[in-house]
């Protein structure tokens, strides 16, 4: 078996007395699209924030391409090729859609600190291409602050792709979108991922989306992984069913 | 908009009338007056300004000087050196004043003086006290009316040396004036009484004193005597706390300037008695010229004069006299006229020393007492010490001004 | 020192602390709920003191007159607070948050002159408190009865406030609003009324503090300025929005002050600010405050605004005029232009921080002052040629900015602002105290340009090159990847971090760049004036560029120079023509803020949008 792209070993994080992430371990193979699901408060966002360097883990290890990344600053993790989106869209509100992507591109090409060259002409083609890829070409001149919610989600995806990442962490990529849009965005994401052989780990509430896109599914409950496997296997798992009992999303 | 146009028209008319009037064929001689009419010096400059206006009116009533009237152009430095320097530029460049006068705060005085030196403009400093103005930072184009820190410190030291006290503490604002006022006093006292010793020095922030802490600290040092160079609101606050904590009963107090009405009047009957101070007993001076000055000032303003009033009055008498002597408003001639200029003032003749431009105006040294009738503190057993009695000799001055 | 004196010193410190607490708790409340940095809080304090003075002398109530006067004065000031909130502040709640600060600054000016108009500028000594005028003996030492009463009153007021916050519905809302404003809005509470009531209570407390100072201190026209910075220190140390924090911090600062004068007599100026800086570095949200709930959209930046661009042909016209017109102007106008250029660059450098970077500095005077002193010290101590010293100014300021900026960029929003204030005050204190090197408050003199640059036109063109060039460079930096990234970090810190941007390093760089250009401005100013004084680093010098940036429009990079020009011209003209320049300037500023709630160039943006 080849070395996994991401190896997570026994990651733990507690807030006060609450164990938000309680010994999570798994491997993620290169090119895999995996969903991380679980009820509200299962620790998904906390775990994502740990992976991205926004939160410090209490314990554990995370090897990315065989290299420890736990404890690195967010920007350093991003530099290694791990990109992410946020559950609540995070874009630069007063910057145009194009500038949003440009900022990321300039950072990727290590030109963020250039003091005197006008930014207007830099990385424009690549950035516009990324916007076109997510279907935002026509919105490129508008400030992110005035974009529709669905467009913001797309913009985030374009930003996340700006550093030609190998691993994409998507935190609820379709949250807050209309059901029709959800499928389309995830299909787009999946096709981009396959085209670029990206590895994707995403959390999602919409089980339709999960079972359509994910190759493997992992279930987090009270900070621990209680099941992992192909979508159908996980769906049939009695423990998973018990956890999700009564959750509307599961009923679909 | 309309009002603007009306006033512009009026202005033009006035200008035309003025040009046509034969009596005013000669334009007035303008003098630029920069002072702290707002900010930290503001409490003390109002009566100064009133006396300046009075002096200029009197001069003009007698026909002005060189057949021309004097006109004072007032500017507010807000207590900031940079602002004062800007006014100096404007007064000279736009108002075409013959000279600059005024200032209250030492640092403002120094800034204007340095500008005057650079631009070869005459500056007659009225009230700033720092000795650097005429000595360490002195130059040909600056003259000063009021007796400086060094002079007043020495006057007090000479009196204090005759008293029995040897254990001294000091308190003053954290400000050059406050410290130099103490140092000149202390140094002179040590010359006269080598056994005198310092048990504590305290430097609260200027204008922000929280006096109780300092009172306790001074009590803890149990000195025989305390030297105070606080003034204004700091002094008032200090008195109130010190009195309630029995400080004035436990030690003798020497206060520079604290007999001046500026500082003793606001205290009303809370003024401490028995302090050795420099000040201005205007209520008690018997010189006819001074009585006349007091009468005129009181009639004009409904207030009694303060030291600033006297200084303002003398400053403008001196300026008028200098212009008369120079026979011109040319700066070089004015500077030459000010050197050794003798001026008759309400307190007798004074002169401006040729060596350093310091006037020989002196100060009154005496003891404070309450005057129940007027409801304020006054000075008793005072003596007028003319400036020349404590000023350094011309040779010493020359040494201090080396390289200027 | 004997134990009895130590006890007395402790009590003295506490009495002072109680007055501080009253003022700071009001300031803290207002900030906690409305997020208004209320510069006018000191003015309310002063106003109440003067009102007490007059009321106590005129009310025909005998011994009770003083106490009735205290309550009436505090209540009147509370009412004045009501008027200010309803008539002025409420109109600009929708503008970028700092415009309220601009209004309160204008109020400071207006109140100062109103006090001067009614009470004159002489120092006044108010009455003693009847019945409490004497002293009691404690451990063999006399202690003023009135101070003892104050020590009792402080906790009483604190208890009253506690009851208000924990036992009334209003208090629950206030506490909720302090924690999370948006939540309260969501709960359907009438925010306007909540804000008004808090502003009234806060003003009342300031008034009470001022009224109670009357028997202890002298009344002066500048007592507003002397209390406001110390009140901010207490608020920050205690934790913004926390009343118990204000009580604890006031006691702490009071006692540190009291013993500081014994242990480090010469450091009294700097001690409170060192305490504030340490607290901010170690525990930014203060002793008893709570970490702020992260604002939803921005990464803790105060300013979040789009960018308004001015058409290039306007800029070209202005530049052409600046080059061609001065030879035809009267000398003094040329000098005023030089001053405006220096301040335009000074404001533009602050704009890089607060507009582009969303980092509002309350201590930008440090860069101006360090630049000015850097040049002046070089001239004074090494007789360096003028141009060398001129070139050293920005370097000195940049080195200073690098030093304190390292700590400042670790914080965000108001905590960042307060830490910059603390460092600027520390720099001020050093310059003010280090007589042997800096000349203390007597400053450094003789800092004149080289002979060939000393004339008004020659110096003007030097200033135009240095400051105009600086403004152009800053504009370029704003549009470069660096500026774009800085704006990104302002808009969303976490997003910026997760696209590989080292935010602290980036903001630190911005801080140094702003310091550098602030230093150019300071150097230009030093050689214009020929002297430097510690007040170049004092609080008003930090407030001025802030006012200029806001006046011009925080969203517009060109706004800072426009604001600087307007402010300086207004100031110069008002000072020239009236003794009551503060009243005139303040009133005009208020009108401008109400007419242009996003700044003057903000209107250009509105019209286009």
JSON list of N, CA, C and O in Angstrom, two decimals, chain C residues 79-96:
[
{"chain": "C", "resi": 79, "resn": "UNK", "atom": "N", "xyz": [-28.16, 64.45, 31.62]},
{"chain": "C", "resi": 79, "resn": "UNK", "atom": "CA", "xyz": [-29.11, 64.99, 30.64]},
{"chain": "C", "resi": 79, "resn": "UNK", "atom": "C", "xyz": [-28.38, 65.48, 29.39]},
{"chain": "C", "resi": 79, "resn": "UNK", "atom": "O", "xyz": [-28.84, 65.26, 28.27]},
{"chain": "C", "resi": 80, "resn": "UNK", "atom": "N", "xyz": [-27.25, 66.14, 29.62]},
{"chain": "C", "resi": 80, "resn": "UNK", "atom": "CA", "xyz": [-26.45, 66.59, 28.48]},
{"chain": "C", "resi": 80, "resn": "UNK", "atom": "C", "xyz": [-26.05, 65.38, 27.63]},
{"chain": "C", "resi": 80, "resn": "UNK", "atom": "O", "xyz": [-26.07, 65.42, 26.40]},
{"chain": "C", "resi": 81, "resn": "UNK", "atom": "N", "xyz": [-25.71, 64.30, 28.32]},
{"chain": "C", "resi": 81, "resn": "UNK", "atom": "CA", "xyz": [-25.38, 63.05, 27.62]},
{"chain": "C", "resi": 81, "resn": "UNK", "atom": "C", "xyz": [-26.55, 62.58, 26.78]},
{"chain": "C", "resi": 81, "resn": "UNK", "atom": "O", "xyz": [-26.37, 62.15, 25.63]},
{"chain": "C", "resi": 82, "resn": "UNK", "atom": "N", "xyz": [-27.74, 62.70, 27.35]},
{"chain": "C", "resi": 82, "resn": "UNK", "atom": "CA", "xyz": [-28.94, 62.31, 26.61]},
{"chain": "C", "resi": 82, "resn": "UNK", "atom": "C", "xyz": [-29.05, 63.13, 25.33]},
{"chain": "C", "resi": 82, "resn": "UNK", "atom": "O", "xyz": [-29.27, 62.60, 24.23]},
{"chain": "C", "resi": 83, "resn": "UNK", "atom": "N", "xyz": [-28.89, 64.45, 25.48]},
{"chain": "C", "resi": 83, "resn": "UNK", "atom": "CA", "xyz": [-28.99, 65.34, 24.33]},
{"chain": "C", "resi": 83, "resn": "UNK", "atom": "C", "xyz": [-27.97, 64.98, 23.26]},
{"chain": "C", "resi": 83, "resn": "UNK", "atom": "O", "xyz": [-28.29, 64.87, 22.08]},
{"chain": "C", "resi": 84, "resn": "UNK", "atom": "N", "xyz": [-26.75, 64.75, 23.69]},
{"chain": "C", "resi": 84, "resn": "UNK", "atom": "CA", "xyz": [-25.67, 64.44, 22.75]},
{"chain": "C", "resi": 84, "resn": "UNK", "atom": "C", "xyz": [-25.96, 63.13, 22.01]},
{"chain": "C", "resi": 84, "resn": "UNK", "atom": "O", "xyz": [-25.80, 63.04, 20.79]},
{"chain": "C", "resi": 85, "resn": "UNK", "atom": "N", "xyz": [-26.41, 62.15, 22.77]},
{"chain": "C", "resi": 85, "resn": "UNK", "atom": "CA", "xyz": [-26.64, 60.84, 22.15]},
{"chain": "C", "resi": 85, "resn": "UNK", "atom": "C", "xyz": [-27.77, 60.92, 21.14]},
{"chain": "C", "resi": 85, "resn": "UNK", "atom": "O", "xyz": [-27.66, 60.42, 20.01]},
{"chain": "C", "resi": 86, "resn": "UNK", "atom": "N", "xyz": [-28.85, 61.55, 21.55]},
{"chain": "C", "resi": 86, "resn": "UNK", "atom": "CA", "xyz": [-30.03, 61.58, 20.68]},
{"chain": "C", "resi": 86, "resn": "UNK", "atom": "C", "xyz": [-29.83, 62.52, 19.49]},
{"chain": "C", "resi": 86, "resn": "UNK", "atom": "O", "xyz": [-30.14, 62.17, 18.35]},
{"chain": "C", "resi": 87, "resn": "UNK", "atom": "N", "xyz": [-29.25, 63.69, 19.78]},
{"chain": "C", "resi": 87, "resn": "UNK", "atom": "CA", "xyz": [-29.15, 64.69, 18.71]},
{"chain": "C", "resi": 87, "resn": "UNK", "atom": "C", "xyz": [-27.99, 64.44, 17.77]},
{"chain": "C", "resi": 87, "resn": "UNK", "atom": "O", "xyz": [-28.05, 64.78, 16.59]},
{"chain": "C", "resi": 88, "resn": "UNK", "atom": "N", "xyz": [-26.91, 63.85, 18.27]},
{"chain": "C", "resi": 88, "resn": "UNK", "atom": "CA", "xyz": [-25.72, 63.73, 17.44]},
{"chain": "C", "resi": 88, "resn": "UNK", "atom": "C", "xyz": [-25.31, 62.29, 17.14]},
{"chain": "C", "resi": 88, "resn": "UNK", "atom": "O", "xyz": [-25.30, 61.84, 16.00]},
{"chain": "C", "resi": 89, "resn": "UNK", "atom": "N", "xyz": [-25.00, 61.56, 18.21]},
{"chain": "C", "resi": 89, "resn": "UNK", "atom": "CA", "xyz": [-24.38, 60.25, 17.99]},
{"chain": "C", "resi": 89, "resn": "UNK", "atom": "C", "xyz": [-25.31, 59.31, 17.22]},
{"chain": "C", "resi": 89, "resn": "UNK", "atom": "O", "xyz": [-24.89, 58.55, 16.35]},
{"chain": "C", "resi": 90, "resn": "UNK", "atom": "N", "xyz": [-26.59, 59.39, 17.54]},
{"chain": "C", "resi": 90, "resn": "UNK", "atom": "CA", "xyz": [-27.54, 58.48, 16.92]},
{"chain": "C", "resi": 90, "resn": "UNK", "atom": "C", "xyz": [-27.55, 58.63, 15.41]},
{"chain": "C", "resi": 90, "resn": "UNK", "atom": "O", "xyz": [-27.84, 57.71, 14.68]},
{"chain": "C", "resi": 91, "resn": "UNK", "atom": "N", "xyz": [-27.25, 59.83, 14.95]},
{"chain": "C", "resi": 91, "resn": "UNK", "atom": "CA", "xyz": [-27.27, 60.07, 13.51]},
{"chain": "C", "resi": 91, "resn": "UNK", "atom": "C", "xyz": [-26.15, 59.34, 12.78]},
{"chain": "C", "resi": 91, "resn": "UNK", "atom": "O", "xyz": [-26.20, 59.21, 11.56]},
{"chain": "C", "resi": 92, "resn": "UNK", "atom": "N", "xyz": [-25.12, 58.96, 13.50]},
{"chain": "C", "resi": 92, "resn": "UNK", "atom": "CA", "xyz": [-23.99, 58.36, 12.78]},
{"chain": "C", "resi": 92, "resn": "UNK", "atom": "C", "xyz": [-23.74, 56.91, 13.19]},
{"chain": "C", "resi": 92, "resn": "UNK", "atom": "O", "xyz": [-22.68, 56.37, 12.92]},
{"chain": "C", "resi": 93, "resn": "UNK", "atom": "N", "xyz": [-24.71, 56.28, 13.83]},
{"chain": "C", "resi": 93, "resn": "UNK", "atom": "CA", "xyz": [-24.49, 54.88, 14.19]},
{"chain": "C", "resi": 93, "resn": "UNK", "atom": "C", "xyz": [-24.29, 54.00, 12.96]},
{"chain": "C", "resi": 93, "resn": "UNK", "atom": "O", "xyz": [-23.70, 52.94, 13.04]},
{"chain": "C", "resi": 94, "resn": "UNK", "atom": "N", "xyz": [-24.82, 54.43, 11.83]},
{"chain": "C", "resi": 94, "resn": "UNK", "atom": "CA", "xyz": [-24.68, 53.61, 10.63]},
{"chain": "C", "resi": 94, "resn": "UNK", "atom": "C", "xyz": [-23.39, 53.86, 9.88]},
{"chain": "C", "resi": 94, "resn": "UNK", "atom": "O", "xyz": [-23.01, 53.10, 9.02]},
{"chain": "C", "resi": 95, "resn": "UNK", "atom": "N", "xyz": [-22.75, 54.96, 10.18]},
{"chain": "C", "resi": 95, "resn": "UNK", "atom": "CA", "xyz": [-21.46, 55.26, 9.53]},
{"chain": "C", "resi": 95, "resn": "UNK", "atom": "C", "xyz": [-20.41, 54.30, 10.09]},
{"chain": "C", "resi": 95, "resn": "UNK", "atom": "O", "xyz": [-20.65, 53.64, 11.10]},
{"chain": "C", "resi": 96, "resn": "UNK", "atom": "N", "xyz": [-19.26, 54.19, 9.41]},
{"chain": "C", "resi": 96, "resn": "UNK", "atom": "CA", "xyz": [-18.19, 53.37, 10.00]},
{"chain": "C", "resi": 96, "resn": "UNK", "atom": "C", "xyz": [-17.99, 53.79, 11.44]},
{"chain": "C", "resi": 96, "resn": "UNK", "atom": "O", "xyz": [-18.07, 54.98, 11.76]}
]
